[in-house]
Amino acid sequence: MTAGAKAFSQLRLQGVSRRFGGHDALRDLDLTIEAGEFVALLGPSGCGKSTALNCLAGLLPLTAGSIWQDERRIDTLPPERRGFGMVFQNYALFPHMSVRANIAFGLRMRRLPKDEIRRRTDEAVRLVRLEDHAGKLPGQLSGGQQQRVAIARAVVLEPSLVLMDEPLSNLDAKLRLEMRTEIRRLHQSLGLTTVYVTHDQEEALSLADRLVVLREGRVQQIGAPEELHTRPANWHVADFMGYRNLWTMRVREAADGTVAVERDGLRLVGVPVGPVAPGDEVIVAVRPEDVRVDQGDATTNAVPAEIEVVEYQGRELAAEAVTAAGSRVHLRTDRRVAPGDPVTLSIDPQRLLVFPGDAAATRPADKAAAVVEEPGLVG
Amino acid sequence: MVTTTAATDTRRRIVARPAAWLVWGAVIFFFLNLLGVVGSVLVSSFGQRWFDTWFPDGYTTKWYGDAWTEFALLQVITVTLQVSLLVVGLSLLIGVPAAYVLARRSFPGKRAIYLVFLLPILMPPITYGIPLATVLYKFGFAGHLSGVVLANLVPSVPFVILTMTPFIEQIDPRIESAARMCGAGMRSVFLRVLAPLLLPGMLASAILVLVRTVGMFELTFLTAGPDSQTLVVALYYSMSAAGIRAQQSVDAMAVMYTAMMLVLLVIALRYVNPTQLVARVKEEPEP
Amino acid sequence: MSVTTPTPAVESAGPPAPARAHWQHRLAERGVDRHLWLLTPALLFVVLLFLYPFFYGLGLSFQPTEGGPFSDYARFFGDAYQRDTIWTTLGLALPAALLNVVASVPIAYRMRGRFRGKRLVTILLVVPITLGTVLTAQGLLNFLGPTGWFNRVLTALHLTDEPIRLVHNYWGVFFSLVITGFPFAFLLVLSYLSGIDPTLERAAATLGAGWWQRFRMITLPLLMPGLATTFCLTFVLAFSVFPSAVLVGNPAGETRVISIAAYQAAYEQYDYPYASAIAMIMGLIELVVIAVVLFARTRFYTGSTGGKG
């Protein structure tokens, strides 16, 4: 059988790097994947996540580093001998083969006995619920069905590792949600180790056991979904994880796990993430849903503002408000505010993250600093 | 002259009339002349005697029989087919793998290699044909079938490369990657995935090379011996030796050549669109 | 697997130093891998059948049967009868190529888009290209000859009293170049035009541009690079005119083109060095014309034209 087909207990990427021309597409990726894990590589386009996946698949040669499957070095193996399965962004189905032939292709490559091929193909077809379409060509299928063929083709070999390259990005919003559940269901029932690439943070958070956030070819943060959601390691990750309010401010005071910041007369209190000292320029990050509107008589982080733009989003409204000093605040609220309304905004200091400015933040993720004690009030 | 604004169609109807007439007039004039050129050969080949009148005095098919025996056309046509099929087969065999590499890889010197492949198409055939014929004579190829085939390969292989490269480029490389991820080795990728997908392209390319080789005059002319003339070269010789043989039997031979080319053309047009016969430019997709 | 794969370097167990990439990676990085072997047949072919003969001819041209290395070139340029073939060739090829391209533009502009019979028109246009110059020459001799249909029509219409001489001179060759060259140029121009997104012109129309302004300021600039390429390819065809120059021209006089000179040197005088020298001059002149046109082409926008082409 194919050399790499047997399962492993650990897959290690050591200093995996890839350059294109003079540009680092991926730099020093260290990652250990445990058997059965669902790991998502997350980042904006061009961050190196697809490069990482292709290096792992063997479709791209490494510029430096190595990949180990337990104690066996596999980065020198051609892709067909690594025994991984892969789902491509545009599915890459063989257009001249029927659904069944597409799924059976890998089994035929392994020269399995005919009846075993038939049995396993049938099983895979049933698994992705395409029994009625098994004889069709890929061109006759809808996007979601093609997607399922691609997944079946990858998992029918029971590969030691399944690689998925933005598999849902070509589907419409509704289908994307359905397929997301389907992928999760497959992972739970088959227990296949999976590396999943996406630029959609929501998708990554909902699917993965562990997330790797990349930016400009470098790892920014590795952690469980909740960790990334609540404690991004730097402002770039915060930006990517849905902290739409990012303000450049200056530190006034920093003590006891809290920090007071200021700009144009606006004073806020928050939690430092990373080393900040008085006088530093910092980036303040707040999620829109953490901005409250006219709630009680908050004295901390209360900011008078005026609503400027309102978007209706079902149960909630997404709004943009402008403070007296001209800062823009994105917020979500279930109150029926209207453009021109004067409001008082408040932000829980626990939910206001203060990141070092870019000069300091380009250092690799510093997780230690993200651990914060009690919030304190700053006068 | 310009009065209308956005409505394109109204504009066409109002302003474009004289221009349209002019354009269609030019096209029709061109086609009438074309018809005259081809038609006069056709009519003449069936005419008994044709001097200074609109049409021949009477009609006959005897010139075809004359041409067939006089010019040994059976042998000439056999040679033509042999040469063309050999050229088609060899140029595909040499050209397609090269086109694959050029479409898929970037490596040092790729541009230079591409340029070298382009040159035989850009150069007039006589320019490289004369040195080529000299070399082929030196090594004893010229004057035989092999020399004619070798000479005709020179523009054909680059032509295959140029038509196949964009064809291969438009096949998603991820399909190959997918096959490899399924465990297919290089040979399986080529035989089971690429070959079926490339078949239409190779067919088109083969047909185009066939048409070009049957019609190729200069290179065959420079390298052919008496036993290795193709139809077009035989036609040229019979024309330049005009006066020795009846004009009509030369016309009959020309008609046979035309018929052969038209048959090829009809076959070709089943697989390629007309523009491809000219150059490798993508046409808008058929509706 | 039929192709031998180098055995993967299985290194000894234990945590390895984050070493430099494997040598296979470093080669593959530069695009060098075993697939490059697929290029060898084609390279071998082009070297043996194109480059070698070409340089052999170049070398031969500097080894004339008598005189110094450049004497064959000197002989060509010193002899007015030979030298003039350059002007004869250019005098035929340049106007013919130019006419073919220029006439193609309005016709293609009118015919782009879909209409009934478009495919038929294009198929008819391919016919003369497919037939080639030899057959066209034979047809022109019949059609344009003193007793041919063309002159008969002219006489019948009383446009002329005497048959006009249209073959065995400059015009015979010129017409044959137009008959084979025009469809070629037209089909190319048409496909370049189809490659320009028609929305661009509509956008210009909504901004108040009339059809001439739209053509002049939107379509033409986007079409220019295509026209330059078309001109080059049409010129190459016209420049290598040989059979028609012999058959419908006056090969001893006004249509003695440079390829006839080269052919005569090789196959009538058997002076291969001299023939090679003429062939080299011919190639050089053609490349100069093409280089000039392509250089001019770089001054236009050559990026995507937004269409389907």
mmCIF file of N, CA, C and O in Angstrom, chain A residues 1-2 94 97 100-112 117 153 156-157, chain B residues 178-179 181-184:
data_model
loop_
_atom_site.group_PDB
_atom_site.id
_atom_site.type_symbol
_atom_site.label_atom_id
_atom_site.label_comp_id
_atom_site.label_asym_id
_atom_site.label_seq_id
_atom_site.Cartn_x
_atom_site.Cartn_y
_atom_site.Cartn_z
ATOM 1 N N MET A 1 0.834 -1.200 0.000
ATOM 2 C CA MET A 1 0.000 0.000 0.000
ATOM 3 C C MET A 1 0.866 1.246 0.000
ATOM 4 O O MET A 1 2.053 1.207 0.193
ATOM 5 N N THR A 2 0.217 2.324 -0.210
ATOM 6 C CA THR A 2 0.931 3.584 -0.259
ATOM 7 C C THR A 2 1.616 3.842 1.084
ATOM 8 O O THR A 2 1.052 3.564 2.140
ATOM 9 N N PHE A 94 -12.693 15.775 -11.604
ATOM 10 C CA PHE A 94 -12.301 15.415 -12.961
ATOM 11 C C PHE A 94 -13.533 15.562 -13.843
ATOM 12 O O PHE A 94 -14.498 14.802 -13.698
ATOM 13 N N MET A 97 -15.169 12.504 -15.736
ATOM 14 C CA MET A 97 -15.525 11.277 -15.033
ATOM 15 C C MET A 97 -16.817 11.503 -14.256
ATOM 16 O O MET A 97 -17.065 12.587 -13.747
ATOM 17 N N ARG A 100 -19.283 8.815 -9.488
ATOM 18 C CA ARG A 100 -18.774 7.553 -8.961
ATOM 19 C C ARG A 100 -17.299 7.359 -9.339
ATOM 20 O O ARG A 100 -16.484 7.003 -8.491
ATOM 21 N N ALA A 101 -16.975 7.650 -10.621
ATOM 22 C CA ALA A 101 -15.594 7.456 -11.073
ATOM 23 C C ALA A 101 -14.656 8.423 -10.363
ATOM 24 O O ALA A 101 -13.513 8.086 -10.047
ATOM 25 N N ASN A 102 -15.146 9.646 -10.106
ATOM 26 C CA ASN A 102 -14.329 10.599 -9.367
ATOM 27 C C ASN A 102 -13.987 10.047 -7.992
ATOM 28 O O ASN A 102 -12.839 10.097 -7.553
ATOM 29 N N ILE A 103 -15.002 9.521 -7.320
ATOM 30 C CA ILE A 103 -14.790 9.049 -5.953
ATOM 31 C C ILE A 103 -13.922 7.795 -5.963
ATOM 32 O O ILE A 103 -13.053 7.611 -5.100
ATOM 33 N N ALA A 104 -14.104 6.944 -6.988
ATOM 34 C CA ALA A 104 -13.359 5.686 -7.027
ATOM 35 C C ALA A 104 -11.917 5.875 -7.480
ATOM 36 O O ALA A 104 -11.095 4.964 -7.326
ATOM 37 N N PHE A 105 -11.615 7.055 -8.035
ATOM 38 C CA PHE A 105 -10.306 7.253 -8.662
ATOM 39 C C PHE A 105 -9.144 6.865 -7.741
ATOM 40 O O PHE A 105 -8.259 6.103 -8.117
ATOM 41 N N GLY A 106 -9.188 7.411 -6.519
ATOM 42 C CA GLY A 106 -8.091 7.150 -5.586
ATOM 43 C C GLY A 106 -7.974 5.670 -5.247
ATOM 44 O O GLY A 106 -6.872 5.131 -5.107
ATOM 45 N N LEU A 107 -9.122 5.009 -5.137
ATOM 46 C CA LEU A 107 -9.100 3.577 -4.808
ATOM 47 C C LEU A 107 -8.495 2.777 -5.960
ATOM 48 O O LEU A 107 -7.749 1.817 -5.754
ATOM 49 N N ARG A 108 -8.824 3.226 -7.185
ATOM 50 C CA ARG A 108 -8.250 2.534 -8.343
ATOM 51 C C ARG A 108 -6.753 2.742 -8.411
ATOM 52 O O ARG A 108 -5.998 1.844 -8.781
ATOM 53 N N MET A 109 -6.319 3.954 -8.039
ATOM 54 C CA MET A 109 -4.884 4.225 -8.032
ATOM 55 C C MET A 109 -4.162 3.294 -7.068
ATOM 56 O O MET A 109 -2.997 2.994 -7.226
ATOM 57 N N ARG A 110 -4.875 2.895 -6.019
ATOM 58 C CA ARG A 110 -4.262 1.982 -5.047
ATOM 59 C C ARG A 110 -4.387 0.534 -5.446
ATOM 60 O O ARG A 110 -4.016 -0.353 -4.696
ATOM 61 N N ARG A 111 -4.958 0.306 -6.625
ATOM 62 C CA ARG A 111 -5.118 -1.047 -7.157
ATOM 63 C C ARG A 111 -5.799 -1.974 -6.148
ATOM 64 O O ARG A 111 -5.349 -3.094 -5.914
ATOM 65 N N LEU A 112 -6.888 -1.494 -5.570
ATOM 66 C CA LEU A 112 -7.650 -2.343 -4.671
ATOM 67 C C LEU A 112 -8.503 -3.279 -5.510
ATOM 68 O O LEU A 112 -8.776 -3.006 -6.676
ATOM 69 N N ILE A 117 -13.461 -1.742 -4.189
ATOM 70 C CA ILE A 117 -13.649 -0.394 -4.730
ATOM 71 C C ILE A 117 -15.128 -0.064 -4.775
ATOM 72 O O ILE A 117 -15.568 0.999 -4.337
ATOM 73 N N ARG A 153 -14.509 12.185 -2.349
ATOM 74 C CA ARG A 153 -13.307 11.728 -3.025
ATOM 75 C C ARG A 153 -12.108 11.765 -2.081
ATOM 76 O O ARG A 153 -11.225 10.929 -2.133
ATOM 77 N N VAL A 156 -12.776 8.982 0.984
ATOM 78 C CA VAL A 156 -13.008 7.571 0.680
ATOM 79 C C VAL A 156 -11.747 6.740 0.919
ATOM 80 O O VAL A 156 -11.817 5.552 1.206
ATOM 81 N N LEU A 157 -10.596 7.397 0.833
ATOM 82 C CA LEU A 157 -9.340 6.665 1.030
ATOM 83 C C LEU A 157 -9.020 6.488 2.501
ATOM 84 O O LEU A 157 -7.995 5.916 2.838
ATOM 85 N N ALA B 178 -5.312 17.312 -7.583
ATOM 86 C CA ALA B 178 -6.308 16.438 -6.961
ATOM 87 C C ALA B 178 -5.996 14.984 -7.281
ATOM 88 O O ALA B 178 -6.076 14.115 -6.409
ATOM 89 N N ALA B 179 -5.626 14.722 -8.537
ATOM 90 C CA ALA B 179 -5.311 13.342 -8.915
ATOM 91 C C ALA B 179 -4.121 12.836 -8.116
ATOM 92 O O ALA B 179 -4.096 11.694 -7.648
ATOM 93 N N MET B 181 -3.186 13.907 -5.184
ATOM 94 C CA MET B 181 -3.599 13.708 -3.797
ATOM 95 C C MET B 181 -4.376 12.404 -3.644
ATOM 96 O O MET B 181 -4.465 11.855 -2.562
ATOM 97 N N CYS B 182 -4.980 11.945 -4.748
ATOM 98 C CA CYS B 182 -5.669 10.659 -4.705
ATOM 99 C C CYS B 182 -4.690 9.507 -4.874
ATOM 100 O O CYS B 182 -5.110 8.358 -4.976
ATOM 101 N N GLY B 183 -3.427 9.825 -4.982
ATOM 102 C CA GLY B 183 -2.437 8.765 -5.059
ATOM 103 C C GLY B 183 -2.010 8.407 -6.470
ATOM 104 O O GLY B 183 -1.356 7.388 -6.669
ATOM 105 N N ALA B 184 -2.376 9.228 -7.469
ATOM 106 C CA ALA B 184 -1.990 8.917 -8.840
ATOM 107 C C ALA B 184 -0.563 9.361 -9.093
ATOM 108 O O ALA B 184 -0.207 10.492 -8.787
#
